[in-house]
């Protein structure tokens, strides 16, 4: 196991931790955090299912499918929208997931498709269980982004911000992995606070959509190594759509509530 530290008195330490070597076994730190994020997010979603009187087994049964969809979709998103030229010249890298390189939105879209398919197949309420899954999202996302921070695959622009990280080249930069991990943790705390009282179905899905869409859109301006189309990253375009969906869902909830037929946790 190799960890490199570098720090100043007022900056976040630069922790470069890619692998854990256990004898002949090499564990990829990024992959471990992503996998742990899936498991923890699933656990929190199952907990919400139980709170709403639903069977947590539905979440656990769906979990492996979502993990597979997230990995495949995340990689395909990176291949198609972020680094098509690289993968065209290095096709073998497409299957080397342990080297990192995954699009959140690619994995998210794939999980949405698989989740809708699964719930319809089981004749379950899609909106109800989508909201339950959304409750677990920020918890898993925060853990997965810790992995991004530890391998520093999303370096940002130079800064004197107190959360800046001093990179080996001596430049203090925004580190987007760190920022997204913090962002996910804050949203997770908000969800825990919201869960203290019954909430209309759609609350967590709508809140996540607006929150993540807005923060992702603006944080992507801080990235230095990223693909852009007409000045915006692929994630920024998708963030706009996610925010629009979130506000549409909030409006749908308001109309449902106004008709005095709210679906309550």
Coordinates of C-alpha atoms in Angstrom, one line a residue:
X1 CA 0.0 0.0 0.0
X2 CA 1.4 3.4 -1.0
X3 CA 0.1 6.7 0.2
X4 CA 1.8 10.0 -0.6
X5 CA 1.1 13.0 1.6
X6 CA 1.9 16.6 0.7
X7 CA 0.4 19.6 2.5
X8 CA 0.8 23.2 3.6
X9 CA -0.5 24.6 6.8
X10 CA -3.8 25.8 5.4
X11 CA -4.6 23.3 2.6
X12 CA -6.1 19.9 2.3
X13 CA -3.5 17.1 2.2
X14 CA -2.7 15.6 -1.2
X15 CA -3.3 11.9 -0.6
X16 CA -2.4 9.8 -3.6
X17 CA -3.8 6.3 -2.9
X18 CA -4.4 4.1 -5.8
X19 CA -3.9 0.5 -4.7
X20 CA -3.8 -1.7 -1.7
X21 CA -1.4 -4.6 -2.1
X22 CA -2.3 -7.7 0.0
X23 CA 0.3 -10.2 -1.0
X24 CA -0.4 -11.3 -4.6
X25 CA -3.8 -9.5 -4.5
X26 CA -4.0 -5.9 -5.8
X27 CA -7.1 -3.9 -4.7
X28 CA -8.0 -0.8 -6.6
X29 CA -8.9 2.0 -4.1
X30 CA -11.3 3.8 -6.5
X31 CA -13.2 0.6 -7.2
X32 CA -13.4 -0.3 -3.5
X33 CA -15.0 3.0 -2.7
X34 CA -17.4 2.8 -5.6
X35 CA -18.5 -0.7 -4.6
X36 CA -18.8 0.3 -1.0
X37 CA -20.9 3.3 -2.1
X38 CA -23.3 1.0 -4.0
X39 CA -23.7 -1.2 -0.9
X40 CA -24.2 1.7 1.5
X41 CA -26.6 3.5 -0.8
X42 CA -28.6 0.2 -1.2
X43 CA -28.7 -0.2 2.6
X44 CA -30.0 3.3 3.1
X45 CA -32.6 2.8 0.4
X46 CA -33.7 -0.5 2.0
X47 CA -34.0 1.3 5.3
X48 CA -36.3 3.9 3.7
X49 CA -38.4 1.1 2.1
X50 CA -39.0 -0.4 5.5
X51 CA -39.9 3.1 6.9
X52 CA -42.5 3.4 4.2
X53 CA -43.9 -0.1 4.8
X54 CA -42.4 -1.7 1.7
X55 CA -40.4 -4.9 1.5
X56 CA -36.6 -4.1 1.7
X57 CA -36.0 -7.3 -0.1
X58 CA -37.1 -5.6 -3.3
X59 CA -34.1 -3.2 -3.0
X60 CA -31.6 -6.0 -2.2
X61 CA -32.8 -8.1 -5.1
X62 CA -32.5 -5.2 -7.5
X63 CA -29.1 -4.2 -6.1
X64 CA -26.9 -6.5 -8.2
X65 CA -28.7 -5.4 -11.3
X66 CA -28.1 -1.8 -10.5
X67 CA -24.4 -2.4 -9.7
X68 CA -24.0 -4.0 -13.1
X69 CA -26.0 -1.3 -14.9
X70 CA -24.0 1.4 -13.1
X71 CA -20.6 0.0 -14.0
X72 CA -21.5 -0.7 -17.7
X73 CA -23.4 2.6 -18.1
X74 CA -20.8 4.6 -16.4
X75 CA -18.1 3.2 -18.6
X76 CA -20.1 3.6 -21.8
X77 CA -20.8 7.2 -20.8
X78 CA -17.1 7.8 -20.5
X79 CA -16.4 6.0 -23.8
X80 CA -19.1 7.8 -25.8
X81 CA -19.1 11.3 -24.4
X82 CA -15.8 12.0 -22.6
X83 CA -12.9 10.1 -24.2
X84 CA -13.9 8.5 -27.4
X85 CA -10.6 9.2 -29.1
X86 CA -8.6 7.6 -26.3
X87 CA -10.7 4.4 -26.3
X88 CA -10.6 4.3 -30.1
X89 CA -6.8 4.0 -29.9
X90 CA -6.8 1.9 -26.7
X91 CA -9.9 -0.4 -27.1
X92 CA -8.7 -2.8 -24.4
X93 CA -9.1 -0.1 -21.8
X94 CA -12.8 -0.2 -22.2
X95 CA -13.0 -3.3 -20.1
X96 CA -10.3 -2.2 -17.6
X97 CA -12.7 -0.6 -15.1
X98 CA -10.1 -0.8 -12.4
X99 CA -8.2 2.0 -14.1
X100 CA -11.0 4.4 -13.4
X101 CA -13.0 6.4 -15.9
X102 CA -16.7 6.4 -15.5
X103 CA -19.5 8.9 -16.1
X104 CA -22.0 9.4 -13.3
X105 CA -24.7 10.3 -15.7
X106 CA -24.0 7.2 -17.9
X107 CA -24.4 5.0 -14.8
X108 CA -27.4 6.9 -13.6
X109 CA -29.3 6.6 -16.9
X110 CA -28.5 2.9 -17.1
X111 CA -29.7 2.4 -13.5
X112 CA -32.9 4.3 -14.3
X113 CA -33.6 2.1 -17.3
X114 CA -32.9 -1.1 -15.4
X115 CA -34.9 0.1 -12.4
X116 CA -38.0 1.0 -14.4
X117 CA -37.8 -2.4 -16.2
X118 CA -37.5 -4.3 -12.9
X119 CA -40.3 -2.5 -11.1
X120 CA -42.7 -2.9 -14.1
X121 CA -41.8 -6.5 -14.4
X122 CA -42.6 -7.1 -10.7
X123 CA -45.7 -4.9 -11.0
X124 CA -44.5 -2.5 -8.4
X125 CA -45.2 1.3 -8.2
X126 CA -42.3 2.8 -10.2
X127 CA -42.6 6.3 -8.6
X128 CA -42.7 5.0 -5.1
X129 CA -39.6 2.8 -5.4
X130 CA -37.7 5.3 -7.5
X131 CA -38.2 7.8 -4.6
X132 CA -37.0 5.1 -2.2
X133 CA -33.9 4.5 -4.3
X134 CA -33.2 8.2 -4.6
X135 CA -33.1 8.4 -0.8
X136 CA -30.0 6.2 -0.8
X137 CA -28.3 8.0 -3.7
X138 CA -26.4 10.8 -1.9
X139 CA -24.9 8.3 0.6
X140 CA -23.5 6.0 -2.0
X141 CA -22.5 9.0 -4.2
X142 CA -20.5 10.6 -1.4
X143 CA -18.5 7.4 -0.7
X144 CA -17.8 6.8 -4.4
X145 CA -16.5 10.3 -4.8
X146 CA -14.1 9.8 -1.9
X147 CA -12.5 7.2 -4.2
X148 CA -12.2 9.9 -6.9
X149 CA -10.6 12.2 -4.5
X150 CA -8.0 9.6 -3.4
X151 CA -6.8 9.0 -7.0
X152 CA -7.3 12.7 -8.0
X153 CA -8.9 12.0 -11.4
X154 CA -10.8 15.3 -11.4
X155 CA -8.3 18.1 -10.8
X156 CA -9.6 21.6 -10.9
X157 CA -8.4 25.1 -11.6
X158 CA -5.9 26.9 -9.4
X159 CA -7.3 28.4 -6.2
X160 CA -6.5 29.9 -2.8
X161 CA -9.7 28.4 -1.4
X162 CA -9.3 26.8 2.0
X163 CA -10.4 23.4 0.6
X164 CA -7.8 23.6 -2.2
X165 CA -5.4 20.7 -2.5
X166 CA -1.7 21.3 -3.2
X167 CA -0.8 19.0 -6.1
X168 CA 2.7 17.6 -6.6
X169 CA 3.5 20.3 -9.2
X170 CA 3.1 22.9 -6.4
X171 CA -0.1 24.3 -7.6
X172 CA -3.1 24.5 -5.2
X173 CA -6.2 23.4 -7.0
X174 CA -9.8 22.7 -6.6
X175 CA -10.3 18.9 -6.3
X176 CA -13.7 18.0 -7.7
X177 CA -13.7 14.5 -6.2
X178 CA -13.5 16.1 -2.7
X179 CA -16.1 18.7 -3.5
X180 CA -18.6 16.1 -4.8
X181 CA -18.0 13.9 -1.8
X182 CA -18.8 16.8 0.5
X183 CA -21.8 17.7 -1.6
X184 CA -23.2 14.2 -1.4
X185 CA -22.6 14.1 2.4
X186 CA -24.5 17.4 2.9
X187 CA -27.4 16.1 0.8
X188 CA -27.4 12.9 2.7
X189 CA -27.7 14.8 6.0
X190 CA -30.6 16.8 4.5
X191 CA -32.3 13.6 3.6
X192 CA -31.9 12.2 7.1
X193 CA -33.5 15.4 8.4
X194 CA -36.3 15.2 6.0
X195 CA -36.9 11.5 6.9
X196 CA -37.8 12.4 10.4
X197 CA -41.4 13.1 9.2
X198 CA -43.5 11.5 6.5
X199 CA -42.9 13.0 3.1
X200 CA -44.9 12.8 -0.2
X201 CA -43.7 10.3 -2.7
X202 CA -41.3 12.0 -5.0
X203 CA -39.7 14.2 -2.4
X204 CA -36.3 12.6 -2.4
X205 CA -36.2 12.0 -6.2
X206 CA -37.1 15.6 -6.9
X207 CA -34.8 17.1 -4.3
X208 CA -31.9 15.0 -5.5
X209 CA -32.5 15.9 -9.2
X210 CA -32.6 19.7 -8.5
X211 CA -29.7 19.7 -5.9
X212 CA -27.4 17.5 -7.9
X213 CA -28.2 19.1 -11.2
X214 CA -27.5 22.6 -9.9
X215 CA -24.3 21.7 -8.0
X216 CA -22.9 19.6 -10.8
X217 CA -23.6 22.3 -13.4
X218 CA -21.6 24.9 -11.6
X219 CA -18.8 22.7 -10.2
X220 CA -18.0 21.5 -13.7
X221 CA -16.8 25.0 -14.5
X222 CA -13.9 24.3 -12.1
X223 CA -12.6 21.3 -14.0
X224 CA -9.5 21.5 -16.1
X225 CA -9.4 18.0 -17.6
X226 CA -12.8 17.4 -19.2
X227 CA -14.4 17.2 -22.6
X228 CA -16.5 20.2 -23.6
X229 CA -19.0 20.7 -26.4
X230 CA -19.8 24.4 -27.2
X231 CA -18.2 25.4 -23.9
X232 CA -20.1 23.0 -21.6
X233 CA -19.3 19.4 -20.4
X234 CA -21.6 16.5 -21.3
X235 CA -22.6 16.4 -17.6
X236 CA -23.7 20.1 -17.7
X237 CA -26.1 19.5 -20.5
X238 CA -27.5 16.5 -18.6
X239 CA -27.7 18.5 -15.4
X240 CA -30.0 21.0 -17.1
X241 CA -32.3 18.2 -18.0
X242 CA -32.1 16.7 -14.5
X243 CA -33.0 20.1 -12.9
X244 CA -36.0 20.5 -15.3
X245 CA -37.2 17.0 -14.4
X246 CA -36.8 17.8 -10.7
X247 CA -39.0 20.9 -11.0
X248 CA -41.5 19.0 -13.1
X249 CA -41.7 16.4 -10.4
X250 CA -42.1 19.0 -7.6
X251 CA -45.0 20.6 -9.7
X252 CA -46.6 17.1 -10.1
X253 CA -46.4 16.6 -6.3
X254 CA -47.9 20.0 -5.6
X255 CA -50.8 19.3 -8.0
X256 CA -51.4 15.9 -6.3
X257 CA -51.3 17.5 -2.9
X258 CA -53.7 20.3 -4.0
X259 CA -56.2 17.7 -5.2
X260 CA -56.1 16.4 -1.6
X261 CA -54.9 13.0 -2.6
X262 CA -51.2 13.1 -1.6
X263 CA -49.2 9.9 -1.5
X264 CA -47.5 10.0 1.9
X265 CA -44.6 8.0 3.3

